[in-house]
Coordinates of C-alpha atoms and ligand atoms in Angstrom, one line a residue:
X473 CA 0.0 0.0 0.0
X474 CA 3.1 2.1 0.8
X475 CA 4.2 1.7 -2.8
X476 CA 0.9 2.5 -4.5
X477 CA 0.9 5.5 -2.7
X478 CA 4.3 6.9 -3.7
X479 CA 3.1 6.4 -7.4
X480 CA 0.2 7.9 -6.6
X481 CA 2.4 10.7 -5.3
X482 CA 4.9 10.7 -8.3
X483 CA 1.9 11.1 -10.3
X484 CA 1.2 14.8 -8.8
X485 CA 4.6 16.2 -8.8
X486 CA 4.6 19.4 -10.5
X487 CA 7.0 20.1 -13.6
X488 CA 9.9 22.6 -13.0
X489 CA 8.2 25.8 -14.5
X490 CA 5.8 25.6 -11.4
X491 CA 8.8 24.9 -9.2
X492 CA 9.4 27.6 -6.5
X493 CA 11.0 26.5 -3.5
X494 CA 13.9 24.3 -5.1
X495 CA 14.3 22.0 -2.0
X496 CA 10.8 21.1 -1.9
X497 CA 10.7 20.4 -5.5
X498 CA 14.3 18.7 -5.9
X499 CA 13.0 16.3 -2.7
X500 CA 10.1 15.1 -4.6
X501 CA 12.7 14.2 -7.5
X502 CA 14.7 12.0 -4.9
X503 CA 11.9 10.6 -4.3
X504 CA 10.8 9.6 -7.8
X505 CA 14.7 7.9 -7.8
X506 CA 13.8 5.9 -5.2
X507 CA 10.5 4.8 -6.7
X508 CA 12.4 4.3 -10.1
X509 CA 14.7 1.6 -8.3
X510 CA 12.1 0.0 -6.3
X511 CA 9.5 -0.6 -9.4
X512 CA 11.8 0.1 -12.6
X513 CA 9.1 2.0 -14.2
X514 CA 10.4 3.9 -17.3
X515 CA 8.2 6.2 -17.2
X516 CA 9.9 7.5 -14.1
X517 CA 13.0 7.8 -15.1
X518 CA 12.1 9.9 -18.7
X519 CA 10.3 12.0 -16.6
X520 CA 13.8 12.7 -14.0
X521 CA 15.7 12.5 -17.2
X522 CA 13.4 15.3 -18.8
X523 CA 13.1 17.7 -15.7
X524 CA 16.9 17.0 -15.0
X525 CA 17.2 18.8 -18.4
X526 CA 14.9 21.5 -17.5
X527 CA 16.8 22.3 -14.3
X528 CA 20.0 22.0 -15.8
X529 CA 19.8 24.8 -18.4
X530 CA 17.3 27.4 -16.7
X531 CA 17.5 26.0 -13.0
X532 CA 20.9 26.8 -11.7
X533 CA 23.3 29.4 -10.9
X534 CA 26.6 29.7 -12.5
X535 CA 28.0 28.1 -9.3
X536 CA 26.8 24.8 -10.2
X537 CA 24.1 25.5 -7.1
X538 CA 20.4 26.3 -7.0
X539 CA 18.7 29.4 -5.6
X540 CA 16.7 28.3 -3.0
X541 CA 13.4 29.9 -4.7
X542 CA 12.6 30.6 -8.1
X543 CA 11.4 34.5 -7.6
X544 CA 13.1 37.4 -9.1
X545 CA 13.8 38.8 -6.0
X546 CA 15.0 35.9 -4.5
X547 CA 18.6 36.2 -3.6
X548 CA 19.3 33.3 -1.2
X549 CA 20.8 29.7 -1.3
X550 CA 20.3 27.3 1.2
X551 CA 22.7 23.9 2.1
X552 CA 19.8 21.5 1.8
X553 CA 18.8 21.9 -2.0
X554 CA 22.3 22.3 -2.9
X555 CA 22.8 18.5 -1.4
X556 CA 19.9 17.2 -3.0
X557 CA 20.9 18.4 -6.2
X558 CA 24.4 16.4 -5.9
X559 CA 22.2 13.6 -4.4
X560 CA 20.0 13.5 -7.6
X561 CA 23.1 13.5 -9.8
X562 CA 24.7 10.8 -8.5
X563 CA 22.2 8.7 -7.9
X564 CA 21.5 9.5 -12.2
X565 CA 24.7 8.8 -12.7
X566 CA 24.5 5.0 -11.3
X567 CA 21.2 4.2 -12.6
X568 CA 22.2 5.7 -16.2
X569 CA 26.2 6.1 -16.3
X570 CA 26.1 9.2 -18.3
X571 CA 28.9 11.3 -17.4
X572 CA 27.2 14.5 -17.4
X573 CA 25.7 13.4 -13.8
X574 CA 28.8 12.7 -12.4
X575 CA 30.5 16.5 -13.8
X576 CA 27.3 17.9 -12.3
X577 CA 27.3 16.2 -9.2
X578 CA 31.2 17.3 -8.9
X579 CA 30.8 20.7 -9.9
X580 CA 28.2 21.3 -7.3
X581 CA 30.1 19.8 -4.4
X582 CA 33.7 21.7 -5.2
X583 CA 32.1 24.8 -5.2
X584 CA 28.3 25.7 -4.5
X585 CA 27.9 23.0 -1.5
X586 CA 31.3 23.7 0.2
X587 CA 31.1 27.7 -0.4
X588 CA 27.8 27.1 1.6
X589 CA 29.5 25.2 4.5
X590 CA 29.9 27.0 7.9
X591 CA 32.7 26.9 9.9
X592 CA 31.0 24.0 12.4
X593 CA 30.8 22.1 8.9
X594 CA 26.6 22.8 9.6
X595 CA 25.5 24.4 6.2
X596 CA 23.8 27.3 5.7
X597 CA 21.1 29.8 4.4
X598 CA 21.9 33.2 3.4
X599 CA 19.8 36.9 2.8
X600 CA 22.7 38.9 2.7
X601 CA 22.3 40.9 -0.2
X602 CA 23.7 40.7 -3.3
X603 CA 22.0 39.6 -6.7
X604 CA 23.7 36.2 -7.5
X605 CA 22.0 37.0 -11.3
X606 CA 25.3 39.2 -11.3
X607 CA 27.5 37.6 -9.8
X608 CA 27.6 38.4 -6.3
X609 CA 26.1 36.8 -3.0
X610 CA 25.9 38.3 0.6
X611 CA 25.9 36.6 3.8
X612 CA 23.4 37.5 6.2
X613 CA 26.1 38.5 8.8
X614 CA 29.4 39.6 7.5
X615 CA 31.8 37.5 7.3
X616 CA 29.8 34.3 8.7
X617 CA 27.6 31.9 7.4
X618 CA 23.9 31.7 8.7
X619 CA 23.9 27.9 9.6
X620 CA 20.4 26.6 9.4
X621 CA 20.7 24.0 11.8
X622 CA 17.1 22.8 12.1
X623 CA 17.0 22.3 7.7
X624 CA 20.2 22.2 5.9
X625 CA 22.4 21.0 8.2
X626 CA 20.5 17.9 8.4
X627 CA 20.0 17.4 4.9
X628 CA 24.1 18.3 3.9
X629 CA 25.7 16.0 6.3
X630 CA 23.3 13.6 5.2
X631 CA 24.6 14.8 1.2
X632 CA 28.2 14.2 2.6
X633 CA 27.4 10.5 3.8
X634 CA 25.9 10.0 0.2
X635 CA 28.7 11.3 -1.4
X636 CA 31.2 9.3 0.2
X637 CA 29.5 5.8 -1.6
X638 CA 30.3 7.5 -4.5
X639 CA 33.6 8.6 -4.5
X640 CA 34.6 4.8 -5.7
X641 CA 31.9 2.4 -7.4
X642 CA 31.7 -1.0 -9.0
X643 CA 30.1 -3.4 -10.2
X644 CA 31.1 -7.6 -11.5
X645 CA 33.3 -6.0 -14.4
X646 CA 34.4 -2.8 -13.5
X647 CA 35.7 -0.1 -10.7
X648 CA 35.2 3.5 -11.0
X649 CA 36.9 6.1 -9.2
X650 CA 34.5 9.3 -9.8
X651 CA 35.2 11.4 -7.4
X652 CA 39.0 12.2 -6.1
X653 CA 39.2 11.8 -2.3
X654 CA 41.6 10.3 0.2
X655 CA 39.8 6.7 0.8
X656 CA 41.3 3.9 2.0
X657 CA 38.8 0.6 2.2
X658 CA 38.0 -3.0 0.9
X659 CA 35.0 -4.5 -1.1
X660 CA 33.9 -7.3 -2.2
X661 CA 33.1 -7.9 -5.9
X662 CA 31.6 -11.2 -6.4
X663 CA 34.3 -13.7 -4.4
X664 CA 36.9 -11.5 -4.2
X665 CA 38.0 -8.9 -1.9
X666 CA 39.6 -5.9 -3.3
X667 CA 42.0 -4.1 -1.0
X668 CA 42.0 -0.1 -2.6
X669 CA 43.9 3.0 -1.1
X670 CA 43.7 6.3 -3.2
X671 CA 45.7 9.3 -2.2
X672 CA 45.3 12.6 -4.1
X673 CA 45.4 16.5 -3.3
X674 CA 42.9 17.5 -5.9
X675 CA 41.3 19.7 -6.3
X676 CA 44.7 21.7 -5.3
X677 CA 46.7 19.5 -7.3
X678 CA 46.3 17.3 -10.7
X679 CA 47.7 13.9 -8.6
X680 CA 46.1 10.4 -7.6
X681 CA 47.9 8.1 -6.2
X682 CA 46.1 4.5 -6.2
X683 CA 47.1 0.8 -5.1
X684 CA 44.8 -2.0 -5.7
X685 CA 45.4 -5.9 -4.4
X686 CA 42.7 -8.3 -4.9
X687 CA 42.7 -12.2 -7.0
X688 CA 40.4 -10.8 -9.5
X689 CA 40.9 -9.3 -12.6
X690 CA 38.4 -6.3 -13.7
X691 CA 38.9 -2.7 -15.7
X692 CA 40.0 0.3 -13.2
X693 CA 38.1 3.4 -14.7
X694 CA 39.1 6.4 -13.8
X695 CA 36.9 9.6 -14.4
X696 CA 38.8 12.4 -17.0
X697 CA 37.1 15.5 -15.9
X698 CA 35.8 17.2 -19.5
X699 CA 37.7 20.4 -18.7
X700 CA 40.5 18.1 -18.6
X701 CA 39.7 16.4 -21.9
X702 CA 38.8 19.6 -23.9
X703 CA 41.7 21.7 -23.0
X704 CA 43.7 22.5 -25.1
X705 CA 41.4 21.0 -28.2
X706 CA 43.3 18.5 -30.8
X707 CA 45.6 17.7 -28.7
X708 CA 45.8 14.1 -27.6
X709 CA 46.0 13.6 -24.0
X710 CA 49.4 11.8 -23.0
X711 CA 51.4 14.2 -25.4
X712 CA 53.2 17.0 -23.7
X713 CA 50.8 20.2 -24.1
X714 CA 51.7 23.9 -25.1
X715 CA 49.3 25.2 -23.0
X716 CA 50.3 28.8 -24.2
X717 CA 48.7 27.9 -27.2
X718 CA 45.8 30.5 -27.2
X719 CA 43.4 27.6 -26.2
X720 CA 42.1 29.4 -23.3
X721 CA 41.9 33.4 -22.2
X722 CA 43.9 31.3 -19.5
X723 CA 47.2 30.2 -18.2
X724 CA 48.9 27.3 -17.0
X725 CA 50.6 26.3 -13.8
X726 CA 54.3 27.0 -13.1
X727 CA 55.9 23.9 -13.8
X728 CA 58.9 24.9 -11.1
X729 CA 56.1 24.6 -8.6
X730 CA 55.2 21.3 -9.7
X731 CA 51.1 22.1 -9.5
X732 CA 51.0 18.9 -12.0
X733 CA 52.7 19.9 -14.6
X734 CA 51.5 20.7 -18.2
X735 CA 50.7 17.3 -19.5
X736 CA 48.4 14.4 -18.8
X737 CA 50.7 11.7 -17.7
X738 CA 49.8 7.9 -16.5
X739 CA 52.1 5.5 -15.0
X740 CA 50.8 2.3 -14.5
X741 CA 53.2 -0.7 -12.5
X742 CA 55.7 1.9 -12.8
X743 CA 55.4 1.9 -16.9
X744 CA 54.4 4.9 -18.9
X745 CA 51.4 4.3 -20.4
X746 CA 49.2 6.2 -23.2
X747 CA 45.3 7.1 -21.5
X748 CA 42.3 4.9 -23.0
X749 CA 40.1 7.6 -22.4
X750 CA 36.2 5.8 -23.1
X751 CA 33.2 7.7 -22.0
X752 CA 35.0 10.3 -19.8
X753 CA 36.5 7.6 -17.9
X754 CA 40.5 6.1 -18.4
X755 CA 40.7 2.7 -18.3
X756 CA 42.9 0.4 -16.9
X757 CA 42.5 -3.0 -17.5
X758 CA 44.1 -5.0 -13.7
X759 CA 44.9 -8.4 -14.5
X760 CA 47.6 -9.4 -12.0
X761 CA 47.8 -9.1 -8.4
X762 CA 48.6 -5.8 -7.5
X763 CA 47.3 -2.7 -9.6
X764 CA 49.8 1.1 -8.9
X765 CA 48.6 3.7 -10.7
X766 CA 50.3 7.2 -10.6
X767 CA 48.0 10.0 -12.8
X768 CA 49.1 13.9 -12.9
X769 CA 47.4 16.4 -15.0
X770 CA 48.1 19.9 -15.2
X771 CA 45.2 22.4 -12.9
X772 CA 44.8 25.1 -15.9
X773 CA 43.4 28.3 -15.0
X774 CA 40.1 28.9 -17.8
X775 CA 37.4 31.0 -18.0
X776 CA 33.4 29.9 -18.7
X777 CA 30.7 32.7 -20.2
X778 CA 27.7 31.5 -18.4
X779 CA 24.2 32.3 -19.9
X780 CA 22.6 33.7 -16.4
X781 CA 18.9 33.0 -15.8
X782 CA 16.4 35.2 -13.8
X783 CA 14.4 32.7 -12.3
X784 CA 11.3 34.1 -13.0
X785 CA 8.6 32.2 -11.4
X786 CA 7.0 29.5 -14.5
X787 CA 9.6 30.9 -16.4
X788 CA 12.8 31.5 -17.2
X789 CA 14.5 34.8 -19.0
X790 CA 18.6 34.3 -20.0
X791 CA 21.1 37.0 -20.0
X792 CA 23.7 35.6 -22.7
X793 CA 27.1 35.9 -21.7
X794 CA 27.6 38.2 -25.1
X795 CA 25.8 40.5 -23.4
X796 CA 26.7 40.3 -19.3
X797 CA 29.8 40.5 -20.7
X798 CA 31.0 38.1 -17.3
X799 CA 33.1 35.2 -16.7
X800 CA 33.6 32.7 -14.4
X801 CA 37.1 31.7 -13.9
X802 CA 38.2 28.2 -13.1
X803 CA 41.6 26.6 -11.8
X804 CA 40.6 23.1 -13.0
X805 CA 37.0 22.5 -11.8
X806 CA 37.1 25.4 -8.8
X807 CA 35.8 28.5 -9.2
X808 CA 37.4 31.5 -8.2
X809 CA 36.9 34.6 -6.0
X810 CA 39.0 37.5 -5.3
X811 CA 39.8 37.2 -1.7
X812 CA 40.0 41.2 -1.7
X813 CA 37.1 42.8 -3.0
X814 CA 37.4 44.3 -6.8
X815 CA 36.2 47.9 -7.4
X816 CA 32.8 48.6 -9.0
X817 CA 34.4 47.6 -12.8
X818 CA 37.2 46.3 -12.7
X819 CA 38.6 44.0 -15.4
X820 CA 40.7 41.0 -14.5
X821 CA 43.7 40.6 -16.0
X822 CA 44.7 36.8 -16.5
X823 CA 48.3 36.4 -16.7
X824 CA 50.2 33.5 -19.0
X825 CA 52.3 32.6 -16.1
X826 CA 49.9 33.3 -12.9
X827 CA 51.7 33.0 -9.3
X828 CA 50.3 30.0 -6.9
X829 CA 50.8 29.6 -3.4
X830 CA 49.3 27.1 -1.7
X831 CA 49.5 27.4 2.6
X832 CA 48.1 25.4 5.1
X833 CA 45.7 23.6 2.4
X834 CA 44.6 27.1 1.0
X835 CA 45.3 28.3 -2.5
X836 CA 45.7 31.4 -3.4
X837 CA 46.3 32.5 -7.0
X838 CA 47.8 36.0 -8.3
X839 CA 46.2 37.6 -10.8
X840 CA 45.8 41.6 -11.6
X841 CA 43.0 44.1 -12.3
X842 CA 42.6 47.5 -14.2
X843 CA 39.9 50.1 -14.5
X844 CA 39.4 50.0 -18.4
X845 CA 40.2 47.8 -21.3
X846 CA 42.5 50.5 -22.4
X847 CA 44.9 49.9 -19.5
X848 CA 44.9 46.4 -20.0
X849 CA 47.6 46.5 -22.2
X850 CA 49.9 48.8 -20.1
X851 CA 51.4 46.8 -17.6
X852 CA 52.6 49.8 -15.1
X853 CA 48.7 50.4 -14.5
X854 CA 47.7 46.5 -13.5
X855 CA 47.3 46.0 -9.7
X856 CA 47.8 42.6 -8.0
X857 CA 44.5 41.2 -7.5
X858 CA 44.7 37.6 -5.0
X859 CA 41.9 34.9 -6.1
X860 CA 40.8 31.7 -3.9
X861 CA 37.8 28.8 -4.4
X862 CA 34.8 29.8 -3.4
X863 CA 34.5 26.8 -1.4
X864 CA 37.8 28.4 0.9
X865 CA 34.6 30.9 2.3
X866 CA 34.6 28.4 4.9
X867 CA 38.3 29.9 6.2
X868 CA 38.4 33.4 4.8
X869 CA 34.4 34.3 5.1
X870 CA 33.2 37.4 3.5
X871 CA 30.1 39.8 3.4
X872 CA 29.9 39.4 -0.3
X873 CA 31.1 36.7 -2.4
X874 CA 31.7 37.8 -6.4
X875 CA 32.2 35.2 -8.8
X876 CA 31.6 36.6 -12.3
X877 CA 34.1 38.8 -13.9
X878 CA 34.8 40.8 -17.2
X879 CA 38.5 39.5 -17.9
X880 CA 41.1 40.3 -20.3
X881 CA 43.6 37.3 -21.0
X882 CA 47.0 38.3 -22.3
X883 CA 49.5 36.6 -23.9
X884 CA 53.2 37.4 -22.0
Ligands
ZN1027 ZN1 17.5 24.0 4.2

């Protein structure tokens, strides 16, 4: 009777365009997973499929995150929405495999969901002014995070216990490693166990470190994020890179401070070996014993012209980049904020050779800004400008967090 019930219930779920209050609306999606595995009804899964599409392109902010209600004058997140939207990606991503669950799911948690954590790791709600349709949110004290203990706290610590299943998965044939993450752990895939440690610093660093040890043989995938695999285009992966090709209004990583270098480079049993890259994942087949794999890929800094959305209640009006003029800017899949406010118009200036420092776990990168597209090109008038992820709020909060920028990449 329980079950009749729920497709009852699935039955009267509303469509996106009547959507207001995202967490209420991405919950009833959840639901309609579970449903989905417990009676395998199709029907269910064109409809997550189809409203997953919907949300995707009019539904989100350029942070990978939601809004938490679809009103123009709406200028809040909220923790628990921002969960179940990673929730509902990766649990897409298992029942379908289709990589762009997995990029979503990853892209929400490095920088929306953490950039919404507060310093007791509760999450958060915030009315702090701002209009995120321009790139800039407020918190609702300065320089803290409103935790909203009694909702979103709840729901993202329950997020962060649904992430962690996914972080490595597998099934008779296969292993994937989706998400990068310090684990260390066994499982058991059919009689065998399989002993698996993966160290990594990403997403500060373009490193995993993995050692498998199990009787079985199977294929090791490993996800290649798509920024990864489209930059710089034509370029095989495995080849060294000129990444100051003009691929990108962006830069690369100083190779003297070994942030992973400038080329894609796999070393499996201690041999150098050329990526199989299928369906955004590498594979490596493990036939023996013992499986080392060593993977380093360089972090570039890029830049994304997001179309923005006004989240007009039953519909949605876009801004096209061509005419916000803005960018997001990305060292590999974090997006970055300038840990000292710019000035009302300020251009950012992305250098070919931008400075890194990373201290107690923090990165902090060096780029410049100018007051006009004329000084751009005169170098005495560019003023040091220090950028961080968005999900470093957490250690550095601010009163208002900007994260689209008009930028001007030069060539050195
Ligand atoms: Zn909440």
């Amino acid at each position: 009777k329980y079950l009749e019930l729920a497709r009852q219930v699935a039955k009267l779920v509303k469509p996106f365009e009547h959507a207001i209050h995202s967490h209420h609306f991405f919950s009833t999606l959840r639901g309609m997973v579970n449903l989905y595995l417990e009676t395998a009804d199709t029907s269910l899964l064109d409809r997550l499929e189809e409203e997953w599409e919907k949300i995707n392109t009019k539904g989100l902010l350029p942070t990978g995150g939601a809004p938490e209600h679809y009103l123009t004058t709406w200028t809040s997140d909220e923790g628990c929405s921002e969960a179940d939207w990673m929730m509902i990606n990766l649990y897409m991503w298992s029942i379908t495999r289709k990589i762009r669950y997995i990029e979503a799911a990853e892209k929400t948690l490095l920088n929306h969901f953490f950039w919404n954590q507060s310093a007791n790791g509760g999450f958060s709600c915030n009315y702090g002014g701002g209009d995120f349709r321009n790139g800039k949110m407020g918190n609702h004290a300065p320089g803290k995070r409103n935790e909203a203990y009694w909702c979103c706290s709840m729901h993202g610590t329950y997020g962060l216990s649904e992430i962690a299943k996914y972080v490595v998965t597998f099934d008779n044939r296969s292993v994937w490693v989706n998400l990068f993450n310090d684990i260390k752990g066994a499982l058991r895939m059919m009689d065998s166990e399989v002993k698996f440690s993966l160290r990594t610093l990403y997403p500060l660093k373009g490193q995993l470190h993995l050692e498998i040890e199990s009787e079985n043989p199977f294929d090791l995938k490993i996800r290649a994020p798509s920024w990864l695999q489209s930059l710089p285009e034509g370029i095989p992966l495995g080849q060294s890179l000129n990444l100051s090709a003009p691929t990108s209004v962006g830069a690369r990583p100083r190779p003297d401070i070994n942030l992973g270098g400038t080329s894609l480079n796999l070393t499996v049993n201690g041999a150098s070996v050329q990526p199989d890259i299928k369906d955004g994942y590498i594979v490596i087949p493990k036939k023996g014993r013992r499986l080392k794999v060593e993977l380093n890929f360089p972090m570039q800094v890029r830049t994304e012209a997001p179309a923005i959305s006004s989240f007009s209640y039953n519909k949605s009006d876009f801004v096209p980049a061509s005419v916000t003029g803005k960018n997001l800017i990305f060292y590999g899949p974090s997006i970055l904020r300038p840990v000292d406010k710019l000035e009302e118009g300020e251009i950012v200036i992305i250098p070919d050779n931008p400075d890194f420092r990373i201290e107690k776990g923090l990165l902090r990168i060096k780029f410049f800004a100018v007051k006009s597209p004329e000084d751009a090109a005169d170098k005495e008038k560019w003023q040091a400008r220090i950028f961080e992820p968005i999900s470093q709020e957490t250690f550095s909060p601010m009163d208002i967090t900007e994260y689209l920028f008009r930028v001007e990449g030069l060539k050195s």
